[in-house]
Tab-separated table of C-alpha atoms in Angstrom:
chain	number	residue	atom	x	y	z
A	1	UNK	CA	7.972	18.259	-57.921
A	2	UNK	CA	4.306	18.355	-59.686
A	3	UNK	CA	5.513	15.593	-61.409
A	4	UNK	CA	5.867	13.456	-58.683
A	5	UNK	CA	2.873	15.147	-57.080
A	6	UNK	CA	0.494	14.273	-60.218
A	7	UNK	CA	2.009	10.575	-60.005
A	8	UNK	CA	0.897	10.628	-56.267
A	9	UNK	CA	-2.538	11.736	-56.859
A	10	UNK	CA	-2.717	9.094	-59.703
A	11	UNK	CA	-1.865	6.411	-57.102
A	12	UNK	CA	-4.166	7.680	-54.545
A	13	UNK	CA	-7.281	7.863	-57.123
A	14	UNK	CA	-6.571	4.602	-58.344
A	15	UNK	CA	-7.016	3.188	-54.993
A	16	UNK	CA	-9.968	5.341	-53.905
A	17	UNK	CA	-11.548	4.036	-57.288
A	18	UNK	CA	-11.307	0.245	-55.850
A	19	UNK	CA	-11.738	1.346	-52.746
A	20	UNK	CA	-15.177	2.921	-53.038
A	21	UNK	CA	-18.029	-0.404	-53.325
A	22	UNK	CA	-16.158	-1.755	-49.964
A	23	UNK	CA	-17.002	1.512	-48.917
A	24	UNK	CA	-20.738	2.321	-49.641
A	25	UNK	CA	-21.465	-1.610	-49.627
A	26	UNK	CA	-20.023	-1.883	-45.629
A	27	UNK	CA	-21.997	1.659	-44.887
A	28	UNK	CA	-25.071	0.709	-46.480
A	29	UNK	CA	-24.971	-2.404	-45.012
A	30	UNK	CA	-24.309	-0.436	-41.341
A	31	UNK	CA	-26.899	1.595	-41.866
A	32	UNK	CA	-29.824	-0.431	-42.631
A	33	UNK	CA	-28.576	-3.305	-39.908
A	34	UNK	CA	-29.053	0.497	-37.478
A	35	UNK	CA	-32.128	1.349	-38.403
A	36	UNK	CA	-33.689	-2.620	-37.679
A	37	UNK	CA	-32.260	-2.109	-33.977
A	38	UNK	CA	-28.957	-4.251	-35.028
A	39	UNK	CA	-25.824	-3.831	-33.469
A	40	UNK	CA	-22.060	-5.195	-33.956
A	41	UNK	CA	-21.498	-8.226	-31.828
A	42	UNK	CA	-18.891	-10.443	-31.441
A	43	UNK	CA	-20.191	-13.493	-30.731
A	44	UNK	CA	-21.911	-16.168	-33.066
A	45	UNK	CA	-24.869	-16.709	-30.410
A	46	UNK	CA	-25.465	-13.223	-30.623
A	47	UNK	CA	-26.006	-12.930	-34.244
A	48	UNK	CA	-29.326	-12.335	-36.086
A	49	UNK	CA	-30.170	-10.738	-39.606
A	50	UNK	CA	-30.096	-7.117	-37.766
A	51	UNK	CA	-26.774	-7.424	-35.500
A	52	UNK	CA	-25.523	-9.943	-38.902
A	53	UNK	CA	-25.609	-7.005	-41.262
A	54	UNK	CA	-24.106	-4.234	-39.057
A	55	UNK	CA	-21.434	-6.349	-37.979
A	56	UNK	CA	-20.663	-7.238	-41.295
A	57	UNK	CA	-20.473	-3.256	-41.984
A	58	UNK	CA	-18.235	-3.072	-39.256
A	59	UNK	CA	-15.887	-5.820	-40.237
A	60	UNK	CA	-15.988	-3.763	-43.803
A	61	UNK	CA	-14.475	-0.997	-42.591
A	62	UNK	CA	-12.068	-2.485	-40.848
A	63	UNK	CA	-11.001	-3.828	-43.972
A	64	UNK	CA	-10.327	0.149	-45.500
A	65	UNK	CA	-6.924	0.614	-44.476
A	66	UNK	CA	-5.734	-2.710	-45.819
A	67	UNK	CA	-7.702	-1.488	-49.064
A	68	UNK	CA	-6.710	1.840	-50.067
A	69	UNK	CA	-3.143	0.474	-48.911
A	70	UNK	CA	-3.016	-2.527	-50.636
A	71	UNK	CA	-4.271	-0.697	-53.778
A	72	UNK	CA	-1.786	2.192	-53.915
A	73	UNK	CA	0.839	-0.526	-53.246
A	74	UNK	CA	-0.329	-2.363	-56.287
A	75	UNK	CA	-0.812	1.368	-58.727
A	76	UNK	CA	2.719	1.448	-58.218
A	77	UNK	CA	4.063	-1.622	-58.572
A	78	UNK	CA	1.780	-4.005	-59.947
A	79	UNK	CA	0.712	-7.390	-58.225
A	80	UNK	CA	3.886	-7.802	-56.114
A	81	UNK	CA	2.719	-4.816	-54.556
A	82	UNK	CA	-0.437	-5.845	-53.610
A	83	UNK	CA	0.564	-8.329	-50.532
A	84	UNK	CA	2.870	-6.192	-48.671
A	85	UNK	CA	0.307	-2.806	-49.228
A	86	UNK	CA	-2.339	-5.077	-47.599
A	87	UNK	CA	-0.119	-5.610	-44.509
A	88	UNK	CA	0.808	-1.967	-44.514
A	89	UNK	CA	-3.015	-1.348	-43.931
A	90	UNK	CA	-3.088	-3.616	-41.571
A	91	UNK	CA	-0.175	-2.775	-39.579
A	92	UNK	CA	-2.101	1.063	-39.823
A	93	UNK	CA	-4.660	-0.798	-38.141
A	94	UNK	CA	-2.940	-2.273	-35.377
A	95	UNK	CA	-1.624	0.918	-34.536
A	96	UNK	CA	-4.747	3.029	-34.321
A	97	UNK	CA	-3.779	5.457	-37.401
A	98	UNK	CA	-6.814	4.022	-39.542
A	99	UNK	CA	-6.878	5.731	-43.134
A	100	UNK	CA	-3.838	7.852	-42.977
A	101	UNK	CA	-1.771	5.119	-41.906
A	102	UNK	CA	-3.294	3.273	-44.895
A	103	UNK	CA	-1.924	5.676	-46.730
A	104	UNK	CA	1.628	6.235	-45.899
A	105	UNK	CA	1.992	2.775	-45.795
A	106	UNK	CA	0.473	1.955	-49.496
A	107	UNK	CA	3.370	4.186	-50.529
A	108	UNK	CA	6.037	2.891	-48.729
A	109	UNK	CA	4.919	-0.511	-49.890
A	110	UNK	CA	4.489	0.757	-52.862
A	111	UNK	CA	7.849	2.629	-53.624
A	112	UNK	CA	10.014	-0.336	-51.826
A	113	UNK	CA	8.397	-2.896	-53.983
A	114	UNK	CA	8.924	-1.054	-57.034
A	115	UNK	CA	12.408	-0.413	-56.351
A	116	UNK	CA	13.272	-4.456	-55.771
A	117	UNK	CA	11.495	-5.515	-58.934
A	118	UNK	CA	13.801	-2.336	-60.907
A	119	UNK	CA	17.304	-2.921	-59.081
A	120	UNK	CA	17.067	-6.174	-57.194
A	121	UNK	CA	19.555	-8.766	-59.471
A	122	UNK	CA	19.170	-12.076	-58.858
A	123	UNK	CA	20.029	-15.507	-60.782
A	124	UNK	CA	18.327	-16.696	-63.583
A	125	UNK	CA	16.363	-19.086	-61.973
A	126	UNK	CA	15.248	-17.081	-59.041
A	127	UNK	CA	13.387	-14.889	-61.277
A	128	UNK	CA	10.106	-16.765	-61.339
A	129	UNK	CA	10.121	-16.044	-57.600
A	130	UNK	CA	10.893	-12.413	-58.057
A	131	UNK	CA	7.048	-10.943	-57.975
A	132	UNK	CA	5.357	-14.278	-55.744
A	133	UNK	CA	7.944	-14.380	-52.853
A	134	UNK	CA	11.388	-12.195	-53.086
A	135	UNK	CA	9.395	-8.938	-53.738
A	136	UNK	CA	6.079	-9.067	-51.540
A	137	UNK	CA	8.327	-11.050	-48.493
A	138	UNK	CA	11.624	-8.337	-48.790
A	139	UNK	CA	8.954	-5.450	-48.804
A	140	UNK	CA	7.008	-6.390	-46.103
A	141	UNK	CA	9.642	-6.484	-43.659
A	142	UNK	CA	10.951	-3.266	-44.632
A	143	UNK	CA	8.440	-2.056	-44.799
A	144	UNK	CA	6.712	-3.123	-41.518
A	145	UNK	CA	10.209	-1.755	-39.926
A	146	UNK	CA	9.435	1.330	-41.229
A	147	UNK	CA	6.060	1.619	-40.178
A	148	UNK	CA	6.657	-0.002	-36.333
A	149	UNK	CA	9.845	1.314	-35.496
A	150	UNK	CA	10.027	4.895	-37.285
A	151	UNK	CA	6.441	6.443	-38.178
A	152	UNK	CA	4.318	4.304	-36.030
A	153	UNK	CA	4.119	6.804	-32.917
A	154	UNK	CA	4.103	10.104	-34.831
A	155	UNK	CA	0.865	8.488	-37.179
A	156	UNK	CA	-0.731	7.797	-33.966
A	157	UNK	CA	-0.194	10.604	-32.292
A	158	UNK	CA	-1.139	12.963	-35.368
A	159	UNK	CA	-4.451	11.144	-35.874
A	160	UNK	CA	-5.314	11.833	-32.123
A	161	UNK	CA	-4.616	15.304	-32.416
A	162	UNK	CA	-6.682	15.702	-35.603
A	163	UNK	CA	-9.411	13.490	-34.063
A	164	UNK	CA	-9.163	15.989	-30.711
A	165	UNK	CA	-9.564	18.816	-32.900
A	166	UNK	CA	-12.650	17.958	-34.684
A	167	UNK	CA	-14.421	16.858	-31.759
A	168	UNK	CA	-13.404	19.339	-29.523
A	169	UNK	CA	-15.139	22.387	-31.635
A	170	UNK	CA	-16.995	24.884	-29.922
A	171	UNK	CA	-20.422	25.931	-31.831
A	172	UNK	CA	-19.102	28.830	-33.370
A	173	UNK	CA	-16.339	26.605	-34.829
A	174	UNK	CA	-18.392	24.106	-36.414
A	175	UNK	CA	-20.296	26.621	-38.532
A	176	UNK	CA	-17.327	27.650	-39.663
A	177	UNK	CA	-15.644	24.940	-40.435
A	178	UNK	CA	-18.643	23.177	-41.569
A	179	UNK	CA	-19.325	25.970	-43.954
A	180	UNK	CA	-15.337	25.423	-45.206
A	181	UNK	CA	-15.171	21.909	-45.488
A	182	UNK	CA	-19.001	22.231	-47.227
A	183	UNK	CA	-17.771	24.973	-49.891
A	184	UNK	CA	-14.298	23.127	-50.812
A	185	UNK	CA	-15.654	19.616	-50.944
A	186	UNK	CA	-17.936	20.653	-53.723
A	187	UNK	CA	-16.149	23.624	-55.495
A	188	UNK	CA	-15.205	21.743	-58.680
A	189	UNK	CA	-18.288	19.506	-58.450
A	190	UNK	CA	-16.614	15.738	-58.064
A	191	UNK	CA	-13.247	17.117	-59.065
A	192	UNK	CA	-9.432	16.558	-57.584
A	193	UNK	CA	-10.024	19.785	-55.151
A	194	UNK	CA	-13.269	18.329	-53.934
A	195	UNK	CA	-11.950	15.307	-53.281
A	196	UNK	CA	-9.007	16.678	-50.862
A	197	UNK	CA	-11.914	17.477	-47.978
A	198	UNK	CA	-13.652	13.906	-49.221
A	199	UNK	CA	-11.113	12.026	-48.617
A	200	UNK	CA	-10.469	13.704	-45.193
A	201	UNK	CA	-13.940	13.126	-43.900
A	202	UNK	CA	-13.363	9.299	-45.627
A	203	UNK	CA	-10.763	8.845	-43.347
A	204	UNK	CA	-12.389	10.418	-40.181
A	205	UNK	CA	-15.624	8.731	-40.535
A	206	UNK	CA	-12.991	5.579	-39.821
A	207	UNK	CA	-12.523	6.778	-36.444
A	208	UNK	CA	-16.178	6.976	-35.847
A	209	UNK	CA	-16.474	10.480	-36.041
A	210	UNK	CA	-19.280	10.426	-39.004
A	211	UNK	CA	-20.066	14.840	-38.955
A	212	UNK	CA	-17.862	15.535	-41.646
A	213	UNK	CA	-19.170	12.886	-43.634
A	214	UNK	CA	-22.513	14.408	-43.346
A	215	UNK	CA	-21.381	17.446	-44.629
A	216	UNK	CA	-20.009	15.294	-47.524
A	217	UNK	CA	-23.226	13.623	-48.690
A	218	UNK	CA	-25.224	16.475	-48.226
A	219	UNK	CA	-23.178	19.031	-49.887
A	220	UNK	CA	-23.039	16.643	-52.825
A	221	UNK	CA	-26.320	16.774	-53.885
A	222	UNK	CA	-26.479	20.985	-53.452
A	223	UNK	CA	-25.246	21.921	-56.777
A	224	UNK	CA	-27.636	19.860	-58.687
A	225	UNK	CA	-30.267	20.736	-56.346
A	226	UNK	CA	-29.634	24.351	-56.045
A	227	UNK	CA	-29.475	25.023	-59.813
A	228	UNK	CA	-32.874	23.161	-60.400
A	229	UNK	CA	-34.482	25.317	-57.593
A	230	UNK	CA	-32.780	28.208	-59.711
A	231	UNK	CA	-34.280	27.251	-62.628
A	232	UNK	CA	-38.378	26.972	-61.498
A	233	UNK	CA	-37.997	30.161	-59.553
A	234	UNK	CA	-36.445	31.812	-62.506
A	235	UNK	CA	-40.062	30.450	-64.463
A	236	UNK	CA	-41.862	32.076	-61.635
A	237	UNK	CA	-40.174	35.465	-61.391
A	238	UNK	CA	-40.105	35.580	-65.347
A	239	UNK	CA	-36.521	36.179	-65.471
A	240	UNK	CA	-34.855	33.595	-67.866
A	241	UNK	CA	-31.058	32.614	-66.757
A	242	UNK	CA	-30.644	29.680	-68.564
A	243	UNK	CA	-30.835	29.010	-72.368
A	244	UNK	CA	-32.457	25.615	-73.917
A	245	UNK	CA	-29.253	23.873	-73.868
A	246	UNK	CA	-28.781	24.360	-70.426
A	247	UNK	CA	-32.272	23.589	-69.230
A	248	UNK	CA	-32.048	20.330	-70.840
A	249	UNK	CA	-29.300	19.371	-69.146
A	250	UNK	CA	-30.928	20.635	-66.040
A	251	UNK	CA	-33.285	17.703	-66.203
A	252	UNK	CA	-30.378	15.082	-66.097
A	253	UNK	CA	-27.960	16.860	-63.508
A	254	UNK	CA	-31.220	17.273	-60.965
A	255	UNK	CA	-31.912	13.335	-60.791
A	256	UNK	CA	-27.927	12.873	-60.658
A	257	UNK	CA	-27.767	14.804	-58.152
A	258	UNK	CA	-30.073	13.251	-56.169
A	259	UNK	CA	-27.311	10.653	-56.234
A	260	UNK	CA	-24.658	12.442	-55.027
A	261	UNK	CA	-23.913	12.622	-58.567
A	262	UNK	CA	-22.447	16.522	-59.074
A	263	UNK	CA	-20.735	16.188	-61.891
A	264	UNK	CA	-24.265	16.609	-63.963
A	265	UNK	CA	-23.556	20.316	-63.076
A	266	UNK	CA	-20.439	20.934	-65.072
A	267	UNK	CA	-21.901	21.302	-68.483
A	268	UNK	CA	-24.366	24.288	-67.201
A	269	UNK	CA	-21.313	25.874	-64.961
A	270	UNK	CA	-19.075	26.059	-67.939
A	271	UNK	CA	-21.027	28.196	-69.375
A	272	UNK	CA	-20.758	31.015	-66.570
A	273	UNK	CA	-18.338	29.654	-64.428
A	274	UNK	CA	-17.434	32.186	-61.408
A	275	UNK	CA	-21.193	33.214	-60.882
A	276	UNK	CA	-22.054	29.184	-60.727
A	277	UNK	CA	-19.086	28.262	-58.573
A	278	UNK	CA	-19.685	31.147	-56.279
A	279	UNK	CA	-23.366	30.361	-55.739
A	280	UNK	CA	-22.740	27.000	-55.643
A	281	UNK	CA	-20.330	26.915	-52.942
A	282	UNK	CA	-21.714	29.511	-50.934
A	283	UNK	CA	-25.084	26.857	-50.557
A	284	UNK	CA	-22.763	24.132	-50.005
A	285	UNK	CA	-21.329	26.172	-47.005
A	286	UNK	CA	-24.478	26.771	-45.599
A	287	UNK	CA	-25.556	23.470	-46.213
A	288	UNK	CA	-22.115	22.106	-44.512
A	289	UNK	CA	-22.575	24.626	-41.564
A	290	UNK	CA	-26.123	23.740	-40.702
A	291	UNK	CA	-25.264	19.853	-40.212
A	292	UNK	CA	-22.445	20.269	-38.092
A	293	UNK	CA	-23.322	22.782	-35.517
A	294	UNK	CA	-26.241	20.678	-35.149
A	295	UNK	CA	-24.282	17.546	-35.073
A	296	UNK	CA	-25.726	15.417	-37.806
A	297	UNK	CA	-23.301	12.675	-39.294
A	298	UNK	CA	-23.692	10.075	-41.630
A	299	UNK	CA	-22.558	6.504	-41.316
A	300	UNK	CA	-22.612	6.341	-44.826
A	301	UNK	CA	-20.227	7.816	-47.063
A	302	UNK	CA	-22.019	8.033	-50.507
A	303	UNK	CA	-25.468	7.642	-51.923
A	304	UNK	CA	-27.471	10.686	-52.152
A	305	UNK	CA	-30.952	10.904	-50.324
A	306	UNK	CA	-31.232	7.290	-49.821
A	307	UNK	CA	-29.001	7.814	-46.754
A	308	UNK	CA	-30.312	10.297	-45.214
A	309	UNK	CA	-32.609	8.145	-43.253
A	310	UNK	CA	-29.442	6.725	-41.571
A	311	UNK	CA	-27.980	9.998	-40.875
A	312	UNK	CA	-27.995	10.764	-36.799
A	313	UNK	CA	-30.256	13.325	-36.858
A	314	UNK	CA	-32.418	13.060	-40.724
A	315	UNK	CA	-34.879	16.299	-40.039
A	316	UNK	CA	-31.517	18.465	-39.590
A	317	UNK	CA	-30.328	16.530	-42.847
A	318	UNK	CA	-32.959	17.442	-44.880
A	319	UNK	CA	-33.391	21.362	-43.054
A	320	UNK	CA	-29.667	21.813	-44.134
A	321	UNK	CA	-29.649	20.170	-47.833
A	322	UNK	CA	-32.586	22.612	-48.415
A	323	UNK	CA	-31.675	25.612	-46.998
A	324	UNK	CA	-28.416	25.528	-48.757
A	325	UNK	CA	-29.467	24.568	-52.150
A	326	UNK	CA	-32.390	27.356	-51.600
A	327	UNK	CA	-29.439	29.687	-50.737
A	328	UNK	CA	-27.688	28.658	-54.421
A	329	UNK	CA	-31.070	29.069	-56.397
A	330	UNK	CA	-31.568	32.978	-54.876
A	331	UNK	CA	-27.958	33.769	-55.484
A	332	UNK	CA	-27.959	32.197	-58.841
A	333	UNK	CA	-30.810	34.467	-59.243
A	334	UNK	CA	-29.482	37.654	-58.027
A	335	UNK	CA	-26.034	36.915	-59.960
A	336	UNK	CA	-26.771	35.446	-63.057
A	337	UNK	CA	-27.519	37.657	-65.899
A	338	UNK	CA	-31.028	37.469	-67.527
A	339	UNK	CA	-31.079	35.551	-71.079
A	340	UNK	CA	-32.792	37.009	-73.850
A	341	UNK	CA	-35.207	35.348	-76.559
A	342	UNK	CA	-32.166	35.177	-79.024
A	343	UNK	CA	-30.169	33.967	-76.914
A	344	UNK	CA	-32.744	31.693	-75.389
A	345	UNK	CA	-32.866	29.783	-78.652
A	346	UNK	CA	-29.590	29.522	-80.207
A	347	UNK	CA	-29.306	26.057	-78.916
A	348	UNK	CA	-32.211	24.910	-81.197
A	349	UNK	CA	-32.004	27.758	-84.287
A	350	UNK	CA	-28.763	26.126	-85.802
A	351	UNK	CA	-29.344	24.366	-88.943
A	352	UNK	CA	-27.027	22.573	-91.095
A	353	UNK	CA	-26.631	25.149	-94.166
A	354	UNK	CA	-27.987	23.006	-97.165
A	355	UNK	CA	-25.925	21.349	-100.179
A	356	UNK	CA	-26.560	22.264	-103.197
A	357	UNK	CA	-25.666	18.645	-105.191
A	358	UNK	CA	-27.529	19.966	-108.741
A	359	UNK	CA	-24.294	20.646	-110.153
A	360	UNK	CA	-22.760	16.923	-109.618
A	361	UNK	CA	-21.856	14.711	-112.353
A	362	UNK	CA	-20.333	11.570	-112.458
A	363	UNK	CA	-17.830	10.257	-115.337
């Protein structure tokens, strides 16, 4: 069973990993068609270079389904998978379950496809046709069968119901799960247990419901942010947490960060894991918390502070990335334990011991 579910998660990254320039290209693209008054139009006399590149955002990610299916389809099987994942998506498409549809189906594909090309027998020369026409055309229509007839009305009415739920919150339930979805989807700083919630909000910001994705971007950049903050107030209060090594590395994760880049963090959490992680966290909560009982989404799924002037409401944005990453810096404060001189230098006092080559002859 972990097996399989490792082999799962390997498929599913794969296609995230192709899936991701589509993604940020179409938001970006969204975004900045937004902010010059543009909307998505579906006309050719209606088009100008606004409405032109928010439509073309739109049309995007309209595309995702058909890409994270078509992509799964083809981590499993190769090219013949490719084709019939595509259609998958699309079918997930035509039937209103958007992302998770995408999903299911890129496995089904996936899995059928790879199952013809192992068992399938067919003459000698028929096998030239095996991964252009036999494989994609035979998993398609299973596959669409599959999809139509047997999980199209339960995806549909499971992505209603999870789209009802998030948008039917009360106050009180958006802090909280803001602060959840905030703390998880940066816990391991870019890593398979952040991306779980990521991946979520990926998939609802499909629907149009972009608050979760807020959280996302925003909670992102905390870690990086948070620790940096940590770092000058420690200078001011005169109580050293870090050592050189870490400090250094300070001044790469902060611009990183910046860039929704988290992973910068890693190297200075390792060295005091469950005080970082639990500081950490508990900003990105706060920072998820803020932005969604206030309602702020992003349109955008990645890219740091350079979105957050297409985010719905950018003051809250900016309030809630701050607040949380101040929250970090005190707590990383409070928690961490001081580091003395010694210690403060170890990263610069070691010296290669020197060789002593007086004694070497040659013959």
């Amino acid at each position: 069973m972990k097996r399989i579910g490792q082999e799962a998660k390997k498929h599913l990254l794969t296609a995230i990993s192709y899936m991701l320039p589509l993604v940020v290209a179409s938001g970006l693209l969204m975004a900045i068609g937004n902010l010059m008054g543009g909307q998505n139009v579906t006309a050719l006399n209606e088009i100008n270079f606004a409405n032109a590149l928010t439509t073309l955002g739109v049309l995007g990610f309209g595309l995702l389904p058909a890409f994270i299916a078509g992509y799964i389809a083809y981590s499993i099987a190769d090219r013949p998978g490719i084709a019939p994942g595509f259609l998958m998506g699309e079918i997930a498409s035509f039937l209103g379950s958007g992302f998770l549809g995408g999903i299911i189906g890129g496995f089904i594909a996936g899995y059928i496809a790879l199952v013809i090309i192992k068992y399938a027998k067919v003459p000698k020369w028929a096998e030239a046709l095996m991964p252009m026409l036999i494989v994609p055309t035979l998993t398609a229509g299973l596959g669409a069968l599959i999809m139509f007839f047997a999980l199209g009305e339960p995806l549909v009415l499971f992505t209603k119901w999870l789209n009802g739920v998030i948008t039917g919150l009360d106050q009180t339930q958006k802090v909280l799960y803001g602060f959840i979805i905030g703390a998880v989807g940066c816990i391991d700083y870019g890593g398979a247990i952040s991306k779980v919630p990521n991946l979520i909000c990926d998939g609802l910001l499909l629907d149009g419901i972009t608050e979760p994705e807020g959280i996302k971007v925003l909670a992102a950049m905390v870690p990086p942010i948070g620790i940096t903050l940590a770092w000058v107030l420690s200078k001011a209060v005169n109580k050293r947490i870090f050592n050189r090594q870490e400090e250094d590395n300070i001044k790469v994760a902060f611009p990183m960060g910046l860039c929704m880049i988290s992973e910068g963090v890693i190297p200075i959490a390792m060295n005091d894991i469950l005080r970082t992680v639990f500081a950490t966290a508990i900003g990105c909560g706060v920072t998820g918390a803020i932005s969604f009982s206030f309602g702020n989404g992003s349109p955008v799924p990645s890219g740091g502070i350079f979105v957050i002037p297409a985010m719905s409401k950018p003051l809250i944005a900016v309030l809630a990335l701050l607040t949380g990453s101040l929250v970090t810096a005190v707590l990383l404060l409070i928690v961490k334990k001081p580091v003395f001189d010694e210690e403060f230098d170890t990263f610069i006092d070691d010296v290669e011991e020197e060789v002593d080559l007086s004694d070497l002859t040659f013959s």
